[in-house]
XYZ file of C-alpha atoms in Angstrom:
99
model
C 288.646 -20.480 -119.240
C 286.278 -23.385 -118.673
C 284.349 -25.453 -121.194
C 281.158 -27.251 -120.155
C 279.667 -29.922 -122.443
C 276.127 -31.071 -121.735
C 275.125 -34.576 -122.784
C 271.860 -34.988 -124.632
C 269.322 -37.020 -122.688
C 265.565 -37.499 -123.039
C 264.831 -36.142 -119.560
C 265.283 -32.353 -119.458
C 265.994 -32.114 -123.200
C 263.762 -29.036 -123.454
C 265.091 -27.432 -120.262
C 268.199 -25.435 -119.460
C 270.529 -26.043 -116.527
C 271.687 -23.032 -114.533
C 275.459 -22.718 -114.077
C 276.779 -21.399 -110.760
C 280.449 -20.595 -110.269
C 281.410 -19.716 -106.693
C 277.658 -19.664 -105.899
C 277.071 -16.894 -108.468
C 274.728 -17.494 -111.416
C 276.753 -17.367 -114.664
C 274.275 -18.457 -117.335
C 272.391 -21.441 -118.717
C 273.412 -24.469 -120.734
C 271.005 -26.110 -123.188
C 270.681 -29.749 -124.205
C 273.707 -30.928 -126.209
C 275.374 -27.500 -125.918
C 279.032 -26.686 -125.310
C 279.546 -23.477 -123.348
C 282.789 -21.620 -122.671
C 283.174 -19.137 -119.831
C 286.102 -16.907 -118.953
C 286.990 -16.903 -115.276
C 289.701 -15.373 -113.142
C 292.704 -17.350 -111.942
C 292.394 -19.073 -108.587
C 290.269 -21.639 -106.808
C 286.637 -21.900 -107.853
C 283.651 -24.204 -107.485
C 281.041 -25.097 -110.086
C 277.501 -26.403 -109.587
C 274.451 -26.920 -111.814
C 270.785 -26.461 -110.894
C 267.400 -27.214 -112.381
C 264.415 -26.299 -110.208
C 265.146 -27.757 -106.742
C 267.604 -30.386 -108.018
C 271.358 -29.847 -108.143
C 274.576 -31.489 -109.211
C 277.598 -32.319 -107.160
C 279.857 -29.319 -106.463
C 283.283 -29.529 -108.115
C 286.214 -27.464 -106.873
C 289.015 -26.620 -109.307
C 291.928 -24.231 -109.785
C 291.977 -21.981 -112.854
C 295.341 -20.922 -114.286
C 296.479 -18.666 -117.139
C 296.183 -20.203 -120.607
C 294.655 -23.395 -119.215
C 291.325 -24.809 -120.340
C 289.332 -26.762 -117.747
C 286.778 -29.100 -119.322
C 283.643 -30.424 -117.633
C 280.914 -32.811 -118.761
C 277.422 -32.540 -117.350
C 273.973 -34.034 -117.655
C 271.315 -35.770 -115.613
C 271.526 -39.164 -113.973
C 268.433 -40.549 -115.716
C 269.966 -43.270 -117.854
C 268.949 -46.888 -118.328
C 266.904 -48.364 -115.489
C 267.414 -45.229 -113.391
C 264.619 -43.694 -115.489
C 262.213 -45.825 -113.475
C 263.418 -44.049 -110.320
C 262.885 -40.488 -111.541
C 260.545 -39.631 -108.641
C 263.093 -40.918 -106.128
C 265.788 -38.771 -107.748
C 263.730 -35.565 -107.773
C 262.703 -35.973 -104.130
C 265.116 -37.963 -101.960
C 268.183 -37.849 -104.245
C 267.639 -34.300 -105.534
C 271.325 -33.413 -105.033
C 272.324 -36.321 -107.300
C 269.846 -35.707 -110.119
C 272.427 -33.749 -112.146
C 276.144 -34.435 -112.446
C 279.232 -32.506 -113.438
C 282.733 -33.928 -113.696
């Protein structure tokens, strides 16, 4: 099982992020939501998307009776908010994060 916690941020607060596990769409996560998903044992990857922007891809191994926890959100914090247009164009694969 995995648990994904989304941080609340001003940017995207009214929008959902799409969750992809092994490049397969598995649902959405809302602002400030915690979502739990059951997955099979083995090696998997997880990625988030919003429009044309994505997060980093994280690879992990799922085991029986083990909970994998991830935090996610967007990178628009502090002075980075002034660079929003740079992030949604040139740094579109770094706009979201998951770790």
